[in-house]
Amino acid sequence: FALLTDTLPEVVRSSNAKPHDGVSETELNKLLQAHGFERVRNRRIGASNRRLDPSGAGLYVFGGVRFLDPQHPDECEILHSRLMVFLRSYSLNLDISTLLAEIRRIRNVWRRRWRA
């Protein structure tokens, strides 16, 4: 949700917006779950989410899935078409190149982190 907020703020509903003026974090999470993403509680002590969850109850993350990699042409095409369907459902016609570039950057960070 933070990535969407940073790269396509027009898609994200502000706290004082009407229900169909964008997507909320809860709606995005429900959409991901409806498409097979499994929510898992993250209770790791010292994790970056600890500052957001001082009680230690744990925050939900999605596990058991592999995110599409926009560096692979076939996956980039799938990702692009799914993002366009998502945006059209909110009557938005936006350039998603910034979002795809940021997804590529994050995937590269993950790739380096998990190879080491």
GROMACS .gro file of N, CA, C and O in nm:
model
  464
    1PHE      N    1   0.083  -0.119   0.000
    1PHE     CA    2   0.000   0.000   0.000
    1PHE      C    3   0.088   0.126   0.000
    1PHE      O    4   0.056   0.224  -0.067
    2ALA      N    5   0.197   0.120   0.074
    2ALA     CA    6   0.288   0.235   0.079
    2ALA      C    7   0.346   0.263  -0.059
    2ALA      O    8   0.359   0.379  -0.099
    3LEU      N    9   0.379   0.157  -0.133
    3LEU     CA   10   0.432   0.174  -0.268
    3LEU      C   11   0.329   0.242  -0.358
    3LEU      O   12   0.361   0.334  -0.432
    4LEU      N   13   0.206   0.198  -0.349
    4LEU     CA   14   0.098   0.258  -0.428
    4LEU      C   15   0.079   0.404  -0.388
    4LEU      O   16   0.063   0.492  -0.474
    5THR      N   17   0.083   0.432  -0.259
    5THR     CA   18   0.068   0.569  -0.209
    5THR      C   19   0.179   0.660  -0.261
    5THR      O   20   0.154   0.773  -0.300
    6ASP      N   21   0.302   0.608  -0.262
    6ASP     CA   22   0.417   0.688  -0.306
    6ASP      C   23   0.420   0.709  -0.457
    6ASP      O   24   0.461   0.816  -0.503
    7THR      N   25   0.382   0.609  -0.534
    7THR     CA   26   0.399   0.618  -0.680
    7THR      C   27   0.273   0.660  -0.755
    7THR      O   28   0.283   0.722  -0.861
    8LEU      N   29   0.156   0.624  -0.703
    8LEU     CA   30   0.029   0.662  -0.767
    8LEU      C   31  -0.069   0.713  -0.662
    8LEU      O   32  -0.170   0.650  -0.633
    9PRO      N   33  -0.042   0.828  -0.602
    9PRO     CA   34  -0.128   0.877  -0.494
    9PRO      C   35  -0.273   0.900  -0.539
    9PRO      O   36  -0.364   0.898  -0.456
   10GLU      N   37  -0.295   0.916  -0.670
   10GLU     CA   38  -0.430   0.936  -0.721
   10GLU      C   39  -0.519   0.814  -0.699
   10GLU      O   40  -0.641   0.823  -0.698
   11VAL      N   41  -0.456   0.698  -0.681
   11VAL     CA   42  -0.529   0.572  -0.665
   11VAL      C   43  -0.573   0.550  -0.521
   11VAL      O   44  -0.671   0.481  -0.494
   12VAL      N   45  -0.503   0.611  -0.428
   12VAL     CA   46  -0.526   0.587  -0.286
   12VAL      C   47  -0.631   0.684  -0.233
   12VAL      O   48  -0.627   0.804  -0.260
   13ARG      N   49  -0.725   0.630  -0.158
   13ARG     CA   50  -0.830   0.712  -0.099
   13ARG      C   51  -0.778   0.783   0.025
   13ARG      O   52  -0.722   0.722   0.115
   14SER      N   53  -0.799   0.912   0.028
   14SER     CA   54  -0.761   0.987   0.147
   14SER      C   55  -0.867   0.965   0.254
   14SER      O   56  -0.977   0.917   0.226
   15SER      N   57  -0.836   1.002   0.375
   15SER     CA   58  -0.927   0.976   0.488
   15SER      C   59  -1.061   1.049   0.475
   15SER      O   60  -1.161   1.006   0.531
   16ASN      N   61  -1.064   1.160   0.402
   16ASN     CA   62  -1.189   1.235   0.391
   16ASN      C   63  -1.257   1.221   0.254
   16ASN      O   64  -1.346   1.296   0.220
   17ALA      N   65  -1.213   1.121   0.176
   17ALA     CA   66  -1.269   1.102   0.041
   17ALA      C   67  -1.395   1.017   0.043
   17ALA      O   68  -1.424   0.946   0.140
   18LYS      N   69  -1.469   1.023  -0.066
   18LYS     CA   70  -1.588   0.938  -0.082
   18LYS      C   71  -1.544   0.795  -0.109
   18LYS      O   72  -1.432   0.773  -0.157
   19PRO      N   73  -1.630   0.695  -0.083
   19PRO     CA   74  -1.592   0.554  -0.097
   19PRO      C   75  -1.535   0.513  -0.233
   19PRO      O   76  -1.452   0.426  -0.239
   20HIS      N   77  -1.575   0.576  -0.340
   20HIS     CA   78  -1.526   0.532  -0.471
   20HIS      C   79  -1.420   0.625  -0.528
   20HIS      O   80  -1.393   0.623  -0.647
   21ASP      N   81  -1.358   0.706  -0.442
   21ASP     CA   82  -1.254   0.798  -0.487
   21ASP      C   83  -1.115   0.738  -0.484
   21ASP      O   84  -1.017   0.808  -0.502
   22GLY      N   85  -1.103   0.612  -0.461
   22GLY     CA   86  -0.973   0.545  -0.456
   22GLY      C   87  -0.984   0.421  -0.370
   22GLY      O   88  -1.090   0.386  -0.320
   23VAL      N   89  -0.872   0.354  -0.353
   23VAL     CA   90  -0.869   0.231  -0.275
   23VAL      C   91  -0.810   0.259  -0.137
   23VAL      O   92  -0.716   0.336  -0.123
   24SER      N   93  -0.867   0.194  -0.037
   24SER     CA   94  -0.811   0.204   0.098
   24SER      C   95  -0.716   0.086   0.119
   24SER      O   96  -0.716  -0.010   0.042
   25GLU      N   97  -0.637   0.094   0.224
   25GLU     CA   98  -0.545  -0.016   0.254
   25GLU      C   99  -0.622  -0.145   0.281
   25GLU      O  100  -0.583  -0.252   0.235
   26THR      N  101  -0.733  -0.136   0.351
   26THR     CA  102  -0.815  -0.254   0.380
   26THR      C  103  -0.869  -0.315   0.251
   26THR      O  104  -0.865  -0.438   0.234
   27GLU      N  105  -0.919  -0.232   0.161
   27GLU     CA  106  -0.971  -0.284   0.034
   27GLU      C  107  -0.862  -0.351  -0.048
   27GLU      O  108  -0.886  -0.456  -0.109
   28LEU      N  109  -0.744  -0.292  -0.051
   28LEU     CA  110  -0.633  -0.352  -0.125
   28LEU      C  111  -0.596  -0.487  -0.065
   28LEU      O  112  -0.575  -0.585  -0.138
   29ASN      N  113  -0.590  -0.496   0.067
   29ASN     CA  114  -0.560  -0.623   0.131
   29ASN      C  115  -0.665  -0.730   0.099
   29ASN      O  116  -0.631  -0.845   0.072
   30LYS      N  117  -0.792  -0.692   0.101
   30LYS     CA  118  -0.899  -0.785   0.068
   30LYS      C  119  -0.890  -0.830  -0.078
   30LYS      O  120  -0.914  -0.947  -0.110
   31LEU      N  121  -0.854  -0.739  -0.165
   31LEU     CA  122  -0.837  -0.772  -0.306
   31LEU      C  123  -0.724  -0.873  -0.325
   31LEU      O  124  -0.737  -0.971  -0.398
   32LEU      N  125  -0.613  -0.850  -0.256
   32LEU     CA  126  -0.500  -0.943  -0.264
   32LEU      C  127  -0.539  -1.081  -0.211
   32LEU      O  128  -0.506  -1.183  -0.271
   33GLN      N  129  -0.610  -1.084  -0.099
   33GLN     CA  130  -0.655  -1.212  -0.044
   33GLN      C  131  -0.749  -1.284  -0.140
   33GLN      O  132  -0.740  -1.405  -0.156
   34ALA      N  133  -0.837  -1.209  -0.205
   34ALA     CA  134  -0.931  -1.270  -0.299
   34ALA      C  135  -0.859  -1.331  -0.419
   34ALA      O  136  -0.913  -1.420  -0.485
   35HIS      N  137  -0.736  -1.286  -0.444
   35HIS     CA  138  -0.659  -1.339  -0.556
   35HIS      C  139  -0.549  -1.435  -0.511
   35HIS      O  140  -0.449  -1.452  -0.580
   36GLY      N  141  -0.568  -1.496  -0.395
   36GLY     CA  142  -0.480  -1.604  -0.352
   36GLY      C  143  -0.364  -1.569  -0.262
   36GLY      O  144  -0.285  -1.654  -0.226
   37PHE      N  145  -0.351  -1.444  -0.221
   37PHE     CA  146  -0.244  -1.406  -0.130
   37PHE      C  147  -0.288  -1.439   0.012
   37PHE      O  148  -0.396  -1.402   0.054
   38GLU      N  149  -0.203  -1.511   0.084
   38GLU     CA  150  -0.236  -1.554   0.220
   38GLU      C  151  -0.176  -1.458   0.322
   38GLU      O  152  -0.057  -1.426   0.318
   39ARG      N  153  -0.261  -1.411   0.414
   39ARG     CA  154  -0.212  -1.323   0.521
   39ARG      C  155  -0.147  -1.406   0.630
   39ARG      O  156  -0.199  -1.507   0.672
   40VAL      N  157  -0.033  -1.356   0.679
   40VAL     CA  158   0.042  -1.422   0.784
   40VAL      C  159   0.083  -1.315   0.884
   40VAL      O  160   0.125  -1.206   0.845
   41ARG      N  161   0.070  -1.345   1.013
   41ARG     CA  162   0.114  -1.248   1.114
   41ARG      C  163   0.266  -1.248   1.123
   41ARG      O  164   0.330  -1.350   1.125
   42ASN      N  165   0.322  -1.127   1.131
   42ASN     CA  166   0.465  -1.109   1.146
   42ASN      C  167   0.489  -1.058   1.287
   42ASN      O  168   0.455  -0.945   1.318
   43ARG      N  169   0.548  -1.142   1.371
   43ARG     CA  170   0.574  -1.103   1.511
   43ARG      C  171   0.722  -1.101   1.543
   43ARG      O  172   0.760  -1.115   1.658
   44ARG      N  173   0.806  -1.088   1.442
   44ARG     CA  174   0.950  -1.091   1.467
   44ARG      C  175   0.994  -0.972   1.551
   44ARG      O  176   0.968  -0.858   1.516
   45ILE      N  177   1.059  -1.000   1.658
   45ILE     CA  178   1.112  -0.893   1.744
   45ILE      C  179   1.226  -0.825   1.669
   45ILE      O  180   1.311  -0.889   1.613
   46GLY      N  181   1.223  -0.694   1.670
   46GLY     CA  182   1.328  -0.618   1.603
   46GLY      C  183   1.299  -0.595   1.455
   46GLY      O  184   1.378  -0.532   1.387
   47ALA      N  185   1.189  -0.646   1.404
   47ALA     CA  186   1.155  -0.624   1.263
   47ALA      C  187   1.118  -0.478   1.243
   47ALA      O  188   1.084  -0.408   1.338
   48SER      N  189   1.126  -0.435   1.120
   48SER     CA  190   1.100  -0.293   1.091
   48SER      C  191   0.958  -0.253   1.130
   48SER      O  192   0.933  -0.136   1.158
   49ASN      N  193   0.866  -0.348   1.133
   49ASN     CA  194   0.729  -0.313   1.169
   49ASN      C  195   0.712  -0.293   1.320
   49ASN      O  196   0.607  -0.251   1.365
   50ARG      N  197   0.813  -0.319   1.397
   50ARG     CA  198   0.805  -0.309   1.543
   50ARG      C  199   0.766  -0.168   1.587
   50ARG      O  200   0.691  -0.150   1.681
   51ARG      N  201   0.815  -0.067   1.517
   51ARG     CA  202   0.779   0.071   1.553
   51ARG      C  203   0.632   0.099   1.525
   51ARG      O  204   0.571   0.182   1.590
   52LEU      N  205   0.572   0.026   1.430
   52LEU     CA  206   0.430   0.043   1.400
   52LEU      C  207   0.342  -0.043   1.490
   52LEU      O  208   0.223  -0.022   1.500
   53ASP      N  209   0.404  -0.142   1.554
   53ASP     CA  210   0.330  -0.238   1.636
   53ASP      C  211   0.400  -0.255   1.771
   53ASP      O  212   0.451  -0.361   1.800
   54PRO      N  213   0.401  -0.151   1.853
   54PRO     CA  214   0.474  -0.159   1.980
   54PRO      C  215   0.420  -0.264   2.076
   54PRO      O  216   0.490  -0.312   2.162
   55SER      N  217   0.294  -0.305   2.060
   55SER     CA  218   0.236  -0.405   2.150
   55SER      C  219   0.291  -0.544   2.122
   55SER      O  220   0.284  -0.633   2.206
   56GLY      N  221   0.344  -0.564   2.001
   56GLY     CA  222   0.398  -0.695   1.966
   56GLY      C  223   0.292  -0.794   1.920
   56GLY      O  224   0.320  -0.912   1.904
   57ALA      N  225   0.170  -0.748   1.898
   57ALA     CA  226   0.064  -0.838   1.853
   57ALA      C  227   0.092  -0.892   1.714
   57ALA      O  228   0.045  -0.998   1.677
   58GLY      N  229   0.168  -0.819   1.638
   58GLY     CA  230   0.204  -0.863   1.503
   58GLY      C  231   0.122  -0.793   1.398
   58GLY      O  232   0.005  -0.762   1.418
   59LEU      N  233   0.186  -0.767   1.287
   59LEU     CA  234   0.119  -0.708   1.173
   59LEU      C  235   0.106  -0.814   1.065
   59LEU      O  236   0.187  -0.905   1.057
   60TYR      N  237   0.005  -0.799   0.983
   60TYR     CA  238  -0.012  -0.895   0.875
   60TYR      C  239   0.078  -0.862   0.757
   60TYR      O  240   0.094  -0.747   0.720
   61VAL      N  241   0.136  -0.965   0.701
   61VAL     CA  242   0.210  -0.957   0.576
   61VAL      C  243   0.155  -1.069   0.487
   61VAL      O  244   0.081  -1.155   0.534
   62PHE      N  245   0.190  -1.067   0.361
   62PHE     CA  246   0.146  -1.173   0.271
   62PHE      C  247   0.259  -1.271   0.251
   62PHE      O  248   0.373  -1.232   0.228
   63GLY      N  249   0.229  -1.399   0.261
   63GLY     CA  250   0.331  -1.501   0.247
   63GLY      C  251   0.289  -1.609   0.151
   63GLY      O  252   0.173  -1.620   0.112
   64GLY      N  253   0.386  -1.690   0.112
   64GLY     CA  254   0.357  -1.805   0.028
   64GLY      C  255   0.325  -1.770  -0.117
   64GLY      O  256   0.263  -1.850  -0.187
   65VAL      N  257   0.367  -1.653  -0.161
   65VAL     CA  258   0.342  -1.614  -0.299
   65VAL      C  259   0.471  -1.559  -0.360
   65VAL      O  260   0.562  -1.517  -0.289
   66ARG      N  261   0.477  -1.562  -0.489
   66ARG     CA  262   0.589  -1.501  -0.560
   66ARG      C  263   0.533  -1.385  -0.640
   66ARG      O  264   0.443  -1.401  -0.720
   67PHE      N  265   0.586  -1.268  -0.613
   67PHE     CA  266   0.539  -1.150  -0.684
   67PHE      C  267   0.592  -1.152  -0.827
   67PHE      O  268   0.703  -1.198  -0.851
   68LEU      N  269   0.513  -1.102  -0.920
   68LEU     CA  270   0.554  -1.096  -1.059
   68LEU      C  271   0.676  -1.005  -1.074
   68LEU      O  272   0.687  -0.903  -1.006
   69ASP      N  273   0.766  -1.044  -1.163
   69ASP     CA  274   0.889  -0.970  -1.185
   69ASP      C  275   0.880  -0.892  -1.316
   69ASP      O  276   0.879  -0.951  -1.423
   70PRO      N  277   0.873  -0.758  -1.310
   70PRO     CA  278   0.859  -0.680  -1.432
   70PRO      C  279   0.982  -0.683  -1.523
   70PRO      O  280   0.977  -0.634  -1.634
   71GLN      N  281   1.091  -0.745  -1.478
   71GLN     CA  282   1.209  -0.756  -1.565
   71GLN      C  283   1.193  -0.871  -1.664
   71GLN      O  284   1.264  -0.877  -1.762
   72HIS      N  285   1.100  -0.962  -1.639
   72HIS     CA  286   1.070  -1.071  -1.732
   72HIS      C  287   0.957  -1.023  -1.822
   72HIS      O  288   0.849  -0.991  -1.771
   73PRO      N  289   0.978  -1.019  -1.952
   73PRO     CA  290   0.876  -0.964  -2.043
   73PRO      C  291   0.737  -1.025  -2.026
   73PRO      O  292   0.638  -0.951  -2.025
   74ASP      N  293   0.728  -1.156  -2.011
   74ASP     CA  294   0.596  -1.220  -1.996
   74ASP      C  295   0.528  -1.175  -1.867
   74ASP      O  296   0.408  -1.145  -1.865
   75GLU      N  297   0.604  -1.171  -1.759
   75GLU     CA  298   0.547  -1.129  -1.630
   75GLU      C  299   0.515  -0.980  -1.629
   75GLU      O  300   0.416  -0.939  -1.568
   76CYS      N  301   0.597  -0.901  -1.697
   76CYS     CA  302   0.570  -0.757  -1.705
   76CYS      C  303   0.438  -0.733  -1.779
   76CYS      O  304   0.358  -0.648  -1.738
   77GLU      N  305   0.413  -0.810  -1.883
   77GLU     CA  306   0.288  -0.796  -1.958
   77GLU      C  307   0.168  -0.832  -1.870
   77GLU      O  308   0.067  -0.761  -1.869
   78ILE      N  309   0.179  -0.939  -1.792
   78ILE     CA  310   0.072  -0.980  -1.701
   78ILE      C  311   0.051  -0.872  -1.594
   78ILE      O  312  -0.062  -0.831  -1.566
   79LEU      N  313   0.160  -0.826  -1.536
   79LEU     CA  314   0.153  -0.723  -1.432
   79LEU      C  315   0.089  -0.596  -1.487
   79LEU      O  316   0.000  -0.538  -1.423
   80HIS      N  317   0.132  -0.554  -1.604
   80HIS     CA  318   0.077  -0.433  -1.666
   80HIS      C  319  -0.073  -0.447  -1.688
   80HIS      O  320  -0.151  -0.358  -1.654
   81SER      N  321  -0.116  -0.560  -1.744
   81SER     CA  322  -0.259  -0.577  -1.773
   81SER      C  323  -0.341  -0.582  -1.644
   81SER      O  324  -0.450  -0.524  -1.637
   82ARG      N  325  -0.290  -0.647  -1.540
   82ARG     CA  326  -0.364  -0.653  -1.412
   82ARG      C  327  -0.372  -0.517  -1.346
   82ARG      O  328  -0.475  -0.481  -1.289
   83LEU      N  329  -0.264  -0.440  -1.353
   83LEU     CA  330  -0.267  -0.305  -1.296
   83LEU      C  331  -0.366  -0.217  -1.371
   83LEU      O  332  -0.437  -0.136  -1.311
   84MET      N  333  -0.372  -0.231  -1.503
   84MET     CA  334  -0.465  -0.150  -1.581
   84MET      C  335  -0.610  -0.185  -1.548
   84MET      O  336  -0.695  -0.097  -1.538
   85VAL      N  337  -0.640  -0.313  -1.529
   85VAL     CA  338  -0.775  -0.354  -1.488
   85VAL      C  339  -0.808  -0.294  -1.352
   85VAL      O  340  -0.917  -0.241  -1.330
   86PHE      N  341  -0.712  -0.300  -1.260
   86PHE     CA  342  -0.730  -0.243  -1.126
   86PHE      C  343  -0.759  -0.093  -1.136
   86PHE      O  344  -0.854  -0.043  -1.075
   87LEU      N  345  -0.681  -0.021  -1.214
   87LEU     CA  346  -0.700   0.123  -1.227
   87LEU      C  347  -0.833   0.157  -1.293
   87LEU      O  348  -0.902   0.250  -1.251
   88ARG      N  349  -0.871   0.080  -1.395
   88ARG     CA  350  -0.999   0.106  -1.461
   88ARG      C  351  -1.116   0.084  -1.368
   88ARG      O  352  -1.218   0.150  -1.379
   89SER      N  353  -1.101  -0.008  -1.272
   89SER     CA  354  -1.211  -0.032  -1.178
   89SER      C  355  -1.236   0.091  -1.091
   89SER      O  356  -1.343   0.105  -1.032
   90TYR      N  357  -1.138   0.181  -1.083
   90TYR     CA  358  -1.154   0.307  -1.010
   90TYR      C  359  -1.164   0.425  -1.107
   90TYR      O  360  -1.144   0.539  -1.070
   91SER      N  361  -1.195   0.393  -1.232
   91SER     CA  362  -1.213   0.495  -1.337
   91SER      C  363  -1.091   0.585  -1.350
   91SER      O  364  -1.103   0.706  -1.370
   92LEU      N  365  -0.974   0.526  -1.339
   92LEU     CA  366  -0.850   0.603  -1.350
   92LEU      C  367  -0.774   0.560  -1.475
   92LEU      O  368  -0.768   0.442  -1.507
   93ASN      N  369  -0.717   0.654  -1.543
   93ASN     CA  370  -0.634   0.627  -1.659
   93ASN      C  371  -0.500   0.694  -1.634
   93ASN      O  372  -0.480   0.810  -1.668
   94LEU      N  373  -0.409   0.621  -1.571
   94LEU     CA  374  -0.282   0.679  -1.528
   94LEU      C  375  -0.164   0.608  -1.595
   94LEU      O  376  -0.174   0.493  -1.635
   95ASP      N  377  -0.053   0.676  -1.600
   95ASP     CA  378   0.071   0.617  -1.648
   95ASP      C  379   0.132   0.537  -1.532
   95ASP      O  380   0.160   0.593  -1.425
   96ILE      N  381   0.149   0.409  -1.553
   96ILE     CA  382   0.199   0.324  -1.444
   96ILE      C  383   0.349   0.298  -1.455
   96ILE      O  384   0.402   0.215  -1.382
   97SER      N  385   0.418   0.369  -1.543
   97SER     CA  386   0.561   0.344  -1.562
   97SER      C  387   0.641   0.368  -1.434
   97SER      O  388   0.735   0.294  -1.405
   98THR      N  389   0.604   0.468  -1.354
   98THR     CA  390   0.673   0.494  -1.227
   98THR      C  391   0.654   0.378  -1.131
   98THR      O  392   0.749   0.335  -1.065
   99LEU      N  393   0.531   0.326  -1.124
   99LEU     CA  394   0.503   0.213  -1.036
   99LEU      C  395   0.583   0.090  -1.081
   99LEU      O  396   0.645   0.023  -0.999
  100LEU      N  397   0.584   0.061  -1.210
  100LEU     CA  398   0.660  -0.054  -1.261
  100LEU      C  399   0.809  -0.038  -1.234
  100LEU      O  400   0.877  -0.134  -1.197
  101ALA      N  401   0.861   0.083  -1.250
  101ALA     CA  402   1.003   0.108  -1.223
  101ALA      C  403   1.035   0.084  -1.076
  101ALA      O  404   1.139   0.026  -1.042
  102GLU      N  405   0.946   0.127  -0.988
  102GLU     CA  406   0.968   0.107  -0.844
  102GLU      C  407   0.957  -0.041  -0.808
  102GLU      O  408   1.034  -0.091  -0.725
  103ILE      N  409   0.866  -0.114  -0.870
  103ILE     CA  410   0.856  -0.259  -0.847
  103ILE      C  411   0.985  -0.327  -0.892
  103ILE      O  412   1.037  -0.415  -0.823
  104ARG      N  413   1.039  -0.286  -1.007
  104ARG     CA  414   1.167  -0.341  -1.054
  104ARG      C  415   1.278  -0.315  -0.952
  104ARG      O  416   1.358  -0.403  -0.922
  105ARG      N  417   1.282  -0.193  -0.899
  105ARG     CA  418   1.385  -0.157  -0.802
  105ARG      C  419   1.375  -0.244  -0.676
  105ARG      O  420   1.474  -0.298  -0.627
  106ILE      N  421   1.253  -0.263  -0.628
  106ILE     CA  422   1.231  -0.345  -0.508
  106ILE      C  423   1.269  -0.490  -0.535
  106ILE      O  424   1.333  -0.554  -0.452
  107ARG      N  425   1.230  -0.542  -0.652
  107ARG     CA  426   1.266  -0.680  -0.687
  107ARG      C  427   1.417  -0.696  -0.691
  107ARG      O  428   1.470  -0.799  -0.649
  108ASN      N  429   1.489  -0.597  -0.741
  108ASN     CA  430   1.636  -0.604  -0.745
  108ASN      C  431   1.695  -0.607  -0.604
  108ASN      O  432   1.790  -0.681  -0.578
  109VAL      N  433   1.638  -0.528  -0.514
  109VAL     CA  434   1.683  -0.530  -0.374
  109VAL      C  435   1.659  -0.669  -0.315
  109VAL      O  436   1.748  -0.726  -0.250
  110TRP      N  437   1.540  -0.724  -0.337
  110TRP     CA  438   1.510  -0.859  -0.285
  110TRP      C  439   1.606  -0.961  -0.344
  110TRP      O  440   1.654  -1.049  -0.274
  111ARG      N  441   1.630  -0.951  -0.473
  111ARG     CA  442   1.717  -1.048  -0.541
  111ARG      C  443   1.856  -1.046  -0.478
  111ARG      O  444   1.914  -1.151  -0.450
  112ARG      N  445   1.911  -0.926  -0.456
  112ARG     CA  446   2.044  -0.915  -0.393
  112ARG      C  447   2.042  -0.968  -0.250
  112ARG      O  448   2.133  -1.037  -0.207
  113ARG      N  449   1.936  -0.934  -0.176
  113ARG     CA  450   1.927  -0.974  -0.035
  113ARG      C  451   1.920  -1.126  -0.021
  113ARG      O  452   1.984  -1.185   0.065
  114TRP      N  453   1.843  -1.191  -0.103
  114TRP     CA  454   1.821  -1.334  -0.085
  114TRP      C  455   1.926  -1.419  -0.154
  114TRP      O  456   1.933  -1.538  -0.130
  115ARG      N  457   2.010  -1.362  -0.237
  115ARG     CA  458   2.120  -1.437  -0.298
  115ARG      C  459   2.238  -1.443  -0.202
  115ARG      O  460   2.318  -1.535  -0.207
  116ALA      N  461   2.252  -1.340  -0.121
  116ALA     CA  462   2.368  -1.331  -0.031
  116ALA      C  463   2.361  -1.432   0.081
  116ALA      O  464   2.267  -1.492   0.111
   0.00000   0.00000   0.00000
